[in-house]
Coordinates of C-alpha atoms in Angstrom, one line a residue:
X1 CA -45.0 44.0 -14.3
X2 CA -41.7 42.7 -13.5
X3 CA -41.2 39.3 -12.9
X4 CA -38.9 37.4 -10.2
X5 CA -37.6 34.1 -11.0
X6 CA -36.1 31.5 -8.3
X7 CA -32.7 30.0 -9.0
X8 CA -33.8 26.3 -9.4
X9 CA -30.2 25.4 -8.5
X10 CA -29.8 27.8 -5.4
X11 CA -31.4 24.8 -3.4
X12 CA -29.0 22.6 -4.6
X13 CA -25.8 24.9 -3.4
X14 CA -26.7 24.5 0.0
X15 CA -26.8 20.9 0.0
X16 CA -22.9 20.8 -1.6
X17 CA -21.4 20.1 1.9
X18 CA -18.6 23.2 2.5
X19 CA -15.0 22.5 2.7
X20 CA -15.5 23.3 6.9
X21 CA -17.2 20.4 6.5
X22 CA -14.8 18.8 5.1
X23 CA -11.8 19.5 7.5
X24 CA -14.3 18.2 10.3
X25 CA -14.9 15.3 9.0
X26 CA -11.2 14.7 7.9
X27 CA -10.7 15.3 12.0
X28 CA -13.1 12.9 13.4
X29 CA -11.8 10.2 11.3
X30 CA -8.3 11.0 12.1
X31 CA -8.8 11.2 15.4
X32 CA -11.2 7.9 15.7
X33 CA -8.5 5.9 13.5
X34 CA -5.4 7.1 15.0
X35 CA -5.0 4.5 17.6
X36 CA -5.7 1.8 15.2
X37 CA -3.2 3.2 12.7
X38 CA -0.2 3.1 15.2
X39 CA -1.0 -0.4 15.8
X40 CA -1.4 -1.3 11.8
X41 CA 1.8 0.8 11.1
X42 CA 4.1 -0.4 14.4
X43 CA 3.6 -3.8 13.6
X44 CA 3.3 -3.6 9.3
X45 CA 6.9 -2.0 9.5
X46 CA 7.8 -5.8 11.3
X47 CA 5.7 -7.6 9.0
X48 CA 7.9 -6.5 5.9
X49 CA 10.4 -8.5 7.1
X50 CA 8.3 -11.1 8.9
X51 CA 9.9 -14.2 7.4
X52 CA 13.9 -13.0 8.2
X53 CA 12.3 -12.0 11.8
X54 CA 10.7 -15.5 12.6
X55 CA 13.7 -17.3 11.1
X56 CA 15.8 -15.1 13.4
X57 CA 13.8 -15.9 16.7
X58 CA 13.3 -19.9 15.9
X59 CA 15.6 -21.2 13.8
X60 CA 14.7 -24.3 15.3
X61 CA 11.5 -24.3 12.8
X62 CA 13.9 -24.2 9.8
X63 CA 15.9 -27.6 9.4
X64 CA 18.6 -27.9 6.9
X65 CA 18.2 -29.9 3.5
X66 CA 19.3 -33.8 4.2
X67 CA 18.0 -35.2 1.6
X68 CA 17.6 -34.2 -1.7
X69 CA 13.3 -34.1 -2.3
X70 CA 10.9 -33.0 0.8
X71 CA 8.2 -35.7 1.2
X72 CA 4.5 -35.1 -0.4
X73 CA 2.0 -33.0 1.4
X74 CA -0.2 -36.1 1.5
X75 CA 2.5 -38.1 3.8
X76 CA 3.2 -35.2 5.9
X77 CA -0.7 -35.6 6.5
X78 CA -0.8 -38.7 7.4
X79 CA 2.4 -39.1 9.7
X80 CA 0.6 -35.8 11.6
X81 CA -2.6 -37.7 11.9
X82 CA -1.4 -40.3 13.1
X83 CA 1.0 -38.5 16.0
X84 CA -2.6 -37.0 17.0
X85 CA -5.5 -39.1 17.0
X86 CA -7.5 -37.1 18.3
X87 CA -7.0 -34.4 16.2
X88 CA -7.5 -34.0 12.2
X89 CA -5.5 -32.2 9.4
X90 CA -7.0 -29.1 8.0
X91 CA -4.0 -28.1 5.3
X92 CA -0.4 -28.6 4.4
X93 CA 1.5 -25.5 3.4
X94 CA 5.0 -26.4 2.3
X95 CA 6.2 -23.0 1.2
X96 CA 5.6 -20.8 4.4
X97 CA 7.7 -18.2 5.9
X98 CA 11.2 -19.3 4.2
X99 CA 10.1 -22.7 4.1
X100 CA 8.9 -23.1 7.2
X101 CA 6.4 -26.4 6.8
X102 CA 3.1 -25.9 8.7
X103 CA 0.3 -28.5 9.4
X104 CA -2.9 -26.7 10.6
X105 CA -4.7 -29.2 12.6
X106 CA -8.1 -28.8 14.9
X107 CA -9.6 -31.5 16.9
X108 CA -12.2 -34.1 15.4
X109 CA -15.9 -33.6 16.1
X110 CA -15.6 -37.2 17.7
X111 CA -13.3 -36.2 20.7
X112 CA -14.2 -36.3 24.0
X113 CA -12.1 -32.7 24.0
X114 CA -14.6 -30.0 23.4
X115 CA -13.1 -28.9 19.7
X116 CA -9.8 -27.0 19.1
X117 CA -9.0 -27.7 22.4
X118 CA -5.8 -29.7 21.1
X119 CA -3.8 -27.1 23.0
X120 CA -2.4 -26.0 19.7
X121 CA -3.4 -25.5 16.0
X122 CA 0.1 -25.5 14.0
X123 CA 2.3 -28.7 13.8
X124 CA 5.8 -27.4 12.3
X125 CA 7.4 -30.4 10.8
X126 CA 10.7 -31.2 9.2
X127 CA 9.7 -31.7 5.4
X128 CA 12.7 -34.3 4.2
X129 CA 12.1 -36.6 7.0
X130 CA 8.4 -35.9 8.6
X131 CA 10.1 -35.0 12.1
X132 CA 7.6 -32.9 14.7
X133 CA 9.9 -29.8 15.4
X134 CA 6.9 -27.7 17.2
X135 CA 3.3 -27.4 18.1
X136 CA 1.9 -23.8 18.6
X137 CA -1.6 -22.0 19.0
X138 CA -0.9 -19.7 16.2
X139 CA -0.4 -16.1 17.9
X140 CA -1.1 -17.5 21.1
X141 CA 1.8 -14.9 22.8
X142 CA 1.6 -16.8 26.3
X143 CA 3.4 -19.6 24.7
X144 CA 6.4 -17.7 24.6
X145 CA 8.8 -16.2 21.7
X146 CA 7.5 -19.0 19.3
X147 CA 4.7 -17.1 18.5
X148 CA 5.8 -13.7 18.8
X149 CA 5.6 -13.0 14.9
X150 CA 2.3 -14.8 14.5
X151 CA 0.8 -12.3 17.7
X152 CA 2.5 -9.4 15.8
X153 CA 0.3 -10.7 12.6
X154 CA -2.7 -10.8 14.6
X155 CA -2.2 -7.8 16.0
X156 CA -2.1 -6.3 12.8
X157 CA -5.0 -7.6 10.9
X158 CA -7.3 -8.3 14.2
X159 CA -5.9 -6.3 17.3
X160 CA -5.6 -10.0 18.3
X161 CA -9.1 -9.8 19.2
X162 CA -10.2 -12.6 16.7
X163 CA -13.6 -11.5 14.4
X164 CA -14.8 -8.7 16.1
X165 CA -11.0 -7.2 15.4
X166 CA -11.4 -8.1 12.3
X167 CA -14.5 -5.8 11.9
X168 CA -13.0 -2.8 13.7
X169 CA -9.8 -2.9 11.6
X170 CA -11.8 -3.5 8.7
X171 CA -14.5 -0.4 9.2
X172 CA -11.0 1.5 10.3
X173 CA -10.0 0.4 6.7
X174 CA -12.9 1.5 4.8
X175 CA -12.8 4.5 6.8
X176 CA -9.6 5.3 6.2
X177 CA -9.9 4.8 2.1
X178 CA -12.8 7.1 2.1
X179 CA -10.6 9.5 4.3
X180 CA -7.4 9.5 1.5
X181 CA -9.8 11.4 -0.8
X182 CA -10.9 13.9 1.6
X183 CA -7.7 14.4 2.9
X184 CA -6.6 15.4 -0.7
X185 CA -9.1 17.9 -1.7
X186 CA -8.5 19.5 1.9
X187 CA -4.7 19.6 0.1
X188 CA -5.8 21.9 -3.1
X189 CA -6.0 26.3 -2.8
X190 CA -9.7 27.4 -1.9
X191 CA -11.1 28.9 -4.9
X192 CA -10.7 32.5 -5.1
X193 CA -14.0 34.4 -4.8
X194 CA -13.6 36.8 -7.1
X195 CA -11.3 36.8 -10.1
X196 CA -10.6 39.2 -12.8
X197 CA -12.5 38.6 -15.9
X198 CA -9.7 40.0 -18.2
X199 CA -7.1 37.7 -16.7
X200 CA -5.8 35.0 -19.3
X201 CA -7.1 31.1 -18.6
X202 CA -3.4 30.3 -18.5
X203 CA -2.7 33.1 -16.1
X204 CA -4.4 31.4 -13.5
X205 CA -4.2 28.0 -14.0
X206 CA -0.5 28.8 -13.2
X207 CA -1.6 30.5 -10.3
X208 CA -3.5 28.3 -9.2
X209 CA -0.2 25.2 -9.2
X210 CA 1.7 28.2 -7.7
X211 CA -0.8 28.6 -4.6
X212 CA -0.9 24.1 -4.6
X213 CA 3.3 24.4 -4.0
X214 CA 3.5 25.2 -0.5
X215 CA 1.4 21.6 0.0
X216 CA 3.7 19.5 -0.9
X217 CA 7.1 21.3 0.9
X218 CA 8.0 20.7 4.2
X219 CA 9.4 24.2 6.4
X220 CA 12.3 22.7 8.2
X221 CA 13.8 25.4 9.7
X222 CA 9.9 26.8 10.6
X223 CA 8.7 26.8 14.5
X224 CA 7.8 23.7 15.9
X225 CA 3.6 23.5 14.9
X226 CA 4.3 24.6 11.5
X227 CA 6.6 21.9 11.0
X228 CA 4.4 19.4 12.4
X229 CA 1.6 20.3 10.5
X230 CA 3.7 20.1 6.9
X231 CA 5.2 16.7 7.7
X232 CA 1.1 15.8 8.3
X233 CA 0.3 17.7 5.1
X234 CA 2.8 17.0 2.5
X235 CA 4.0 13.4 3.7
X236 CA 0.3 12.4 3.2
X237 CA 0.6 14.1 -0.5
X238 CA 3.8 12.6 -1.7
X239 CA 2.9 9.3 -0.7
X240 CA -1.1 9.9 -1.4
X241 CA -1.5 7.0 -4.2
X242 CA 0.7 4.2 -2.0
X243 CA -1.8 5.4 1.4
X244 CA -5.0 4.5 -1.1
X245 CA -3.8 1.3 -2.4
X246 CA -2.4 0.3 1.6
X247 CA -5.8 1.5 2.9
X248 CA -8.1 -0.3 0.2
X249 CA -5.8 -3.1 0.3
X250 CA -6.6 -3.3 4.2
X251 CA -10.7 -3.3 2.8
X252 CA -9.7 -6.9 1.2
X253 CA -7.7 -8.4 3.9
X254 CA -11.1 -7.6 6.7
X255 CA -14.2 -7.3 4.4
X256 CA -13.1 -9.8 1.6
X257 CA -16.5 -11.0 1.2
X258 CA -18.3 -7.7 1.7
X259 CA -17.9 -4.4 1.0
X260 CA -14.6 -5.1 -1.3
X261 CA -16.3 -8.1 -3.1
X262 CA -19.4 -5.8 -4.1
X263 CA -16.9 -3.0 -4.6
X264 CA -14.9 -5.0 -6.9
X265 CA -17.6 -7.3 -8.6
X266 CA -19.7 -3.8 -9.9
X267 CA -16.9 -2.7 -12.0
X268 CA -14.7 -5.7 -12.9
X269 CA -15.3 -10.0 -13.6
X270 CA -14.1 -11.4 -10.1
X271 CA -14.5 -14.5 -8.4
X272 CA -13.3 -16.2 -5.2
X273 CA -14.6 -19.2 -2.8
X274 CA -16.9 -17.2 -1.1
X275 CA -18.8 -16.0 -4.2
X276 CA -18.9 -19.3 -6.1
X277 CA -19.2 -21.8 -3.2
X278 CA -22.2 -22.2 -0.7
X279 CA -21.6 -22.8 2.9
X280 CA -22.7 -26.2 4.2
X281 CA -25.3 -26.5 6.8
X282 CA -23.0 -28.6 8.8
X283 CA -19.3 -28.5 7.9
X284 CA -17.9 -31.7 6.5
X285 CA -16.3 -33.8 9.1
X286 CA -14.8 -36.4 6.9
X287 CA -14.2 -36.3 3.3
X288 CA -15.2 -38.9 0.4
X289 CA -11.6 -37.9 -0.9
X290 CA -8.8 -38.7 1.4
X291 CA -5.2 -37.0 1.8
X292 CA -3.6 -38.9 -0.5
X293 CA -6.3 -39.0 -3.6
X294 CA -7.0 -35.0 -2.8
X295 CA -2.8 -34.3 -3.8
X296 CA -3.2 -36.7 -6.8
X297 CA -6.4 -35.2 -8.4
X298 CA -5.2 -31.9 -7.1
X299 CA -1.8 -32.7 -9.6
X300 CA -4.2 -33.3 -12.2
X301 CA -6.3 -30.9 -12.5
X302 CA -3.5 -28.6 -12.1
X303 CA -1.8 -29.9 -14.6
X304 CA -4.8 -29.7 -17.2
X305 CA -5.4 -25.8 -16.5
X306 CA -1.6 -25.6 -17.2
X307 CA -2.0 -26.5 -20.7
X308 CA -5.4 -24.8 -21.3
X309 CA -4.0 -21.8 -20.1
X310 CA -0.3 -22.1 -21.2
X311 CA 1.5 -21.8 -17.6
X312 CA 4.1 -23.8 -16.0
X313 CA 3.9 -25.0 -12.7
X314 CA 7.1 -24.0 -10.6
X315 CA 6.6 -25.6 -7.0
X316 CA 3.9 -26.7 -5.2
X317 CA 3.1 -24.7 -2.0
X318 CA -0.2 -26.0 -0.3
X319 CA -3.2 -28.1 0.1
X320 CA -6.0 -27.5 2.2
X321 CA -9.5 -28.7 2.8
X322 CA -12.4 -25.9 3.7
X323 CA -14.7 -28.1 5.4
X324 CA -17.1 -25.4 5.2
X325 CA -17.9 -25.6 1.5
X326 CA -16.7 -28.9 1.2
X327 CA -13.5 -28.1 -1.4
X328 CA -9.9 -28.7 -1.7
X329 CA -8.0 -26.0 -2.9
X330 CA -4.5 -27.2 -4.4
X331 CA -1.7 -24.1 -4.7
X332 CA 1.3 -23.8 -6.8
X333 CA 3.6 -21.0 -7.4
X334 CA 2.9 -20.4 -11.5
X335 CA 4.6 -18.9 -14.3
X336 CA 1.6 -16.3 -13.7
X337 CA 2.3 -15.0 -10.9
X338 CA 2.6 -11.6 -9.4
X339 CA 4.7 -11.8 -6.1
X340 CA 8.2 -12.8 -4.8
X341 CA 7.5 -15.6 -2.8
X342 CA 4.9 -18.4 -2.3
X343 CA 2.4 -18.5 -4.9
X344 CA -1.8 -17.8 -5.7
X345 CA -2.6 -20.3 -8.7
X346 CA -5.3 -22.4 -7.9
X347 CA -7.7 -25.5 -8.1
X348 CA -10.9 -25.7 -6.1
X349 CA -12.5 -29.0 -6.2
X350 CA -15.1 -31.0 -4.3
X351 CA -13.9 -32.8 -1.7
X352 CA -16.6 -35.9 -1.9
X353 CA -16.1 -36.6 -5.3
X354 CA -12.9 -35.0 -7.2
X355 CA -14.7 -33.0 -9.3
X356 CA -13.1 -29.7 -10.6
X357 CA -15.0 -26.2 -8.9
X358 CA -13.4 -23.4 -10.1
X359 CA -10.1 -22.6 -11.2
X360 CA -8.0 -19.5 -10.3
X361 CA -4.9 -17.5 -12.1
X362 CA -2.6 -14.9 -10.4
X363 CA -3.4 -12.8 -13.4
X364 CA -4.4 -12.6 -16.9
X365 CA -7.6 -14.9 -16.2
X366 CA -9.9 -12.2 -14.6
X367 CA -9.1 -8.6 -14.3
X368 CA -10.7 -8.0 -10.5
X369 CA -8.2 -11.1 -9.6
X370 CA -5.5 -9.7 -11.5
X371 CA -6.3 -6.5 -9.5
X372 CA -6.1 -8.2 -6.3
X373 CA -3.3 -10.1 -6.3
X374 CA -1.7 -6.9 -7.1
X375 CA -3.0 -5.4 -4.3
X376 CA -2.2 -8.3 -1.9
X377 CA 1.4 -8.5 -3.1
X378 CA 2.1 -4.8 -2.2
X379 CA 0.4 -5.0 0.8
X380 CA 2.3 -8.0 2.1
X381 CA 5.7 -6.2 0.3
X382 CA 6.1 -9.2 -1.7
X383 CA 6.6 -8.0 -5.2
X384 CA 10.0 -5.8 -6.4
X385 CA 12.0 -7.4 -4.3
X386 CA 14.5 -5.9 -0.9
X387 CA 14.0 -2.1 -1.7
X388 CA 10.2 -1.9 -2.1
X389 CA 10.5 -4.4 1.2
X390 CA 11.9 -1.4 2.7
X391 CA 10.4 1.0 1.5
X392 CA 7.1 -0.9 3.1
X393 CA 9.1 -1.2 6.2
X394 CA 9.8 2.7 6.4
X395 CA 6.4 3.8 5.1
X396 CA 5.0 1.8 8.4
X397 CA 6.9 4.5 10.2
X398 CA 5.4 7.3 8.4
X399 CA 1.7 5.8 8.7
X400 CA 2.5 5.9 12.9
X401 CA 3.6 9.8 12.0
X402 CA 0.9 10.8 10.6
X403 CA -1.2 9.6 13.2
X404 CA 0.8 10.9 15.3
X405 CA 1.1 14.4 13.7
X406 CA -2.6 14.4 13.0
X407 CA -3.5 14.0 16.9
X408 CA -0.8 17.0 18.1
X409 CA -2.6 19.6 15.2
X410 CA -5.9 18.8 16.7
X411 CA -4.2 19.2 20.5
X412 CA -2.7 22.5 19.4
X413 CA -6.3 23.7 17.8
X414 CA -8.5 22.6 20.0
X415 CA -6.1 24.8 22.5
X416 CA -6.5 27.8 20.8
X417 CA -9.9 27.7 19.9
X418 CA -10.2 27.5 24.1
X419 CA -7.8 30.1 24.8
X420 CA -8.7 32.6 22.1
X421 CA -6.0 35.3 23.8
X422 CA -3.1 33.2 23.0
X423 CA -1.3 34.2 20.3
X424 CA 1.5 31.4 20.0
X425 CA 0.7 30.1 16.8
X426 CA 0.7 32.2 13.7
X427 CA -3.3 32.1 12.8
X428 CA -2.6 30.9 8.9
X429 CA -1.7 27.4 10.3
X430 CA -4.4 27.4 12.4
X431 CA -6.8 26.3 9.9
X432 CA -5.2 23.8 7.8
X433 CA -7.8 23.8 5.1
X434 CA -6.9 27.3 3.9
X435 CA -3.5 27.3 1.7
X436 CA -2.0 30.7 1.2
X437 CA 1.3 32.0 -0.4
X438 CA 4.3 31.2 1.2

């Protein structure tokens, strides 16, 4: 009696989704990102050079060095506190934009005005002498050319649609990281079906490389879909790694405290505000430590992680309060740090009593914050200097292209799958998951 036996795996093949699959899922989410990714590429390619831009447009905001030291952040403080009673100081950052000195200010809970209704959120001041040179409602573009880099910023991280930008760029991002992986297997030569068992191992793993080549060329001189479709194909594959680290770079800047903090925190020692601090039930309308105490403990504490941790402190670049956990967080630019410009060394303390909360290296301290201060730097093109500043600039550009590139493949198959009769476009190309010898 013969006996039949069931593949116990045969099941399990047909739940391996196909590579059709695949390409359909690479199309939706192409095609549902594509808008956003103009947007994020248009405006990243400005943001590369968003501190030459905004010095350009308001030089006004830049005054020249008089004197010879910039007053304290805790003076600059006061003297804004005291130009607006009504409103109250939310941070000092000295070192922003070229230099540019920015006061964030809302107004008190005390105010007759219903809050942030100061008419503006930024006081730019002159750092040697405490001079107001502007007020502005950061990214507010109706307040004219003054804010025309802060709307282009907002625009790119939050469609300047506040939070619930924030979440669609943020989705787009995850999206879009999930989407650099299948866009790369849809880059490698379908496995053959059947291959000769006498061929040599070596034989086709050369084969295989030489049926991967035509990926990664672009056809110049080819009709007009075929080039369209390799600058989608192989511009996405020559600058695959740089996409990954822009698009899960994008994951921290929208879901900082979600999906890339649970990301990060499973496979590496990270910590930030928002996973060591609590938020208070009512956020703290007037601290135990004042201005002036807050940059002196700030100094100190700074000072002792410096020798604990054998740094040197270069310049100091902020101070802000976060009435919502009830901290101070002091800034310097460190012998530790990772970018160009400005700096991410760190001292969180309470902002009642003084006491030290957590302190934070740009690197060497732990390796998830190492990890992201890398990735922040290169997103914001703020590490190797001009030329990767450019290169960020131009690979803007190329995010908008393959957008771009992506939407006219779909047009141009979507066109023949209607009008099977037309023959205008060479049937190899019109399925861009199957790579065959040139």
């Amino acid at each position: 009696m013969m006996l039949l036996f069931r593949n116990p795996f045969s099941g399990l093949r047909k739940m391996v989704p196909t590579r059709s699959f695949w390409v359909w899922l690479h199309r939706w989410a192409g095609l549902i990102m594509a808008a956003f990714l103009i947007i994020v590429g248009a405006t990243g390619s400005l943001l590369a050079f968003y501190p030459e831009l905004e010095r350009l447009i308001n030089p006004h905001i830049y005054p020249r060095q008089i004197l010879e030291k910039k007053l304290d952040m805790a003076t600059l403080a006061e003297l804004a506190e005291h130009r607006v009673p009504a409103g109250r100081v939310n941070g000092v950052l000295m070192e922003a934009n070229q230099e540019a000195t920015l006061i964030s200010m809302d107004a008190r809970p005390d105010n007759a005005d219903p809050p942030n209704k100061l008419g503006f959120d930024q006081m730019i001041v002159d750092p040697y002498t405490g001079e107001e040179l502007a007020r502005r409602q950061f990214g507010e573009i109706s307040e004219g050319m003054i804010n025309f880099m802060p709307f282009i910023y907002k625009l790119h991280y939050a469609l300047a649609l506040g939070k619930f930008g924030l979440w669609v760029l943020g989705i787009c991002a995850l999206i879009w990281t999930i989407d650099c992986f299948v866009a790369f297997y849809l880059t490698l030569p379908q496995r053959r079906r059947s291959v000769t068992a006498s061929a040599p191992a070596s034989g086709n793993h050369g084969n295989w490389w030489r049926r991967w080549q035509p990926a990664w060329k672009i056809r110049w001189h080819s009709g007009s879909y075929k080039l369209n479709f390799d600058l989608h194909r192989a511009s996405g594959l020559w600058l695959w790694p740089v996409l990954l680290i822009f698009a899960w770079s994008s994951v921290y800047m929208n879901l900082w405290d979600t999906v890339y903090t649970w990301t990060t925190r499973a496979v590496m020692e990270y910590k930030a505000p928002w996973t060591e601090f609590s938020k208070r039930e009512i956020p703290l309308a007037e601290p135990g430590v004042d201005w002036r105490q807050a940059q002196r403990i700030g100094e100190q504490l700074m000072s002792e992680q410096a020798n604990k941790h054998g740094f040197a402190v270069e310049q100091v670049i902020a101070l802000r309060l976060d009435r919502g956990n009830g901290t101070y967080q002091y800034i310097v630019r460190s012998s530790k740090e990772i970018q160009d410009r400005r700096g991410r060394t760190s001292v969180f303390f309470d902002a009642d009593t003084g006491e030290l909360k957590l302190a934070l290296l740009a690197s060497g301290q732990y390796s998830g914050n190492t990890v992201t201060n890398w990735l922040f730097a290169l997103h914001m093109a703020n590490v190797f200097g001009l030329p990767y500043r450019i290169f960020v600039c131009v690979l803007g550009l190329v995010i908008v292209m393959l957008s771009v590139t992506g939407i006219i493949i779909w047009i141009r198959k979507r066109a023949a799958r209607l009008s099977p009769k037309n023959h205008q476009y060479d049937s190899r190309y019109l399925r861009p998951s199957v790579h065959r010898d040139s």
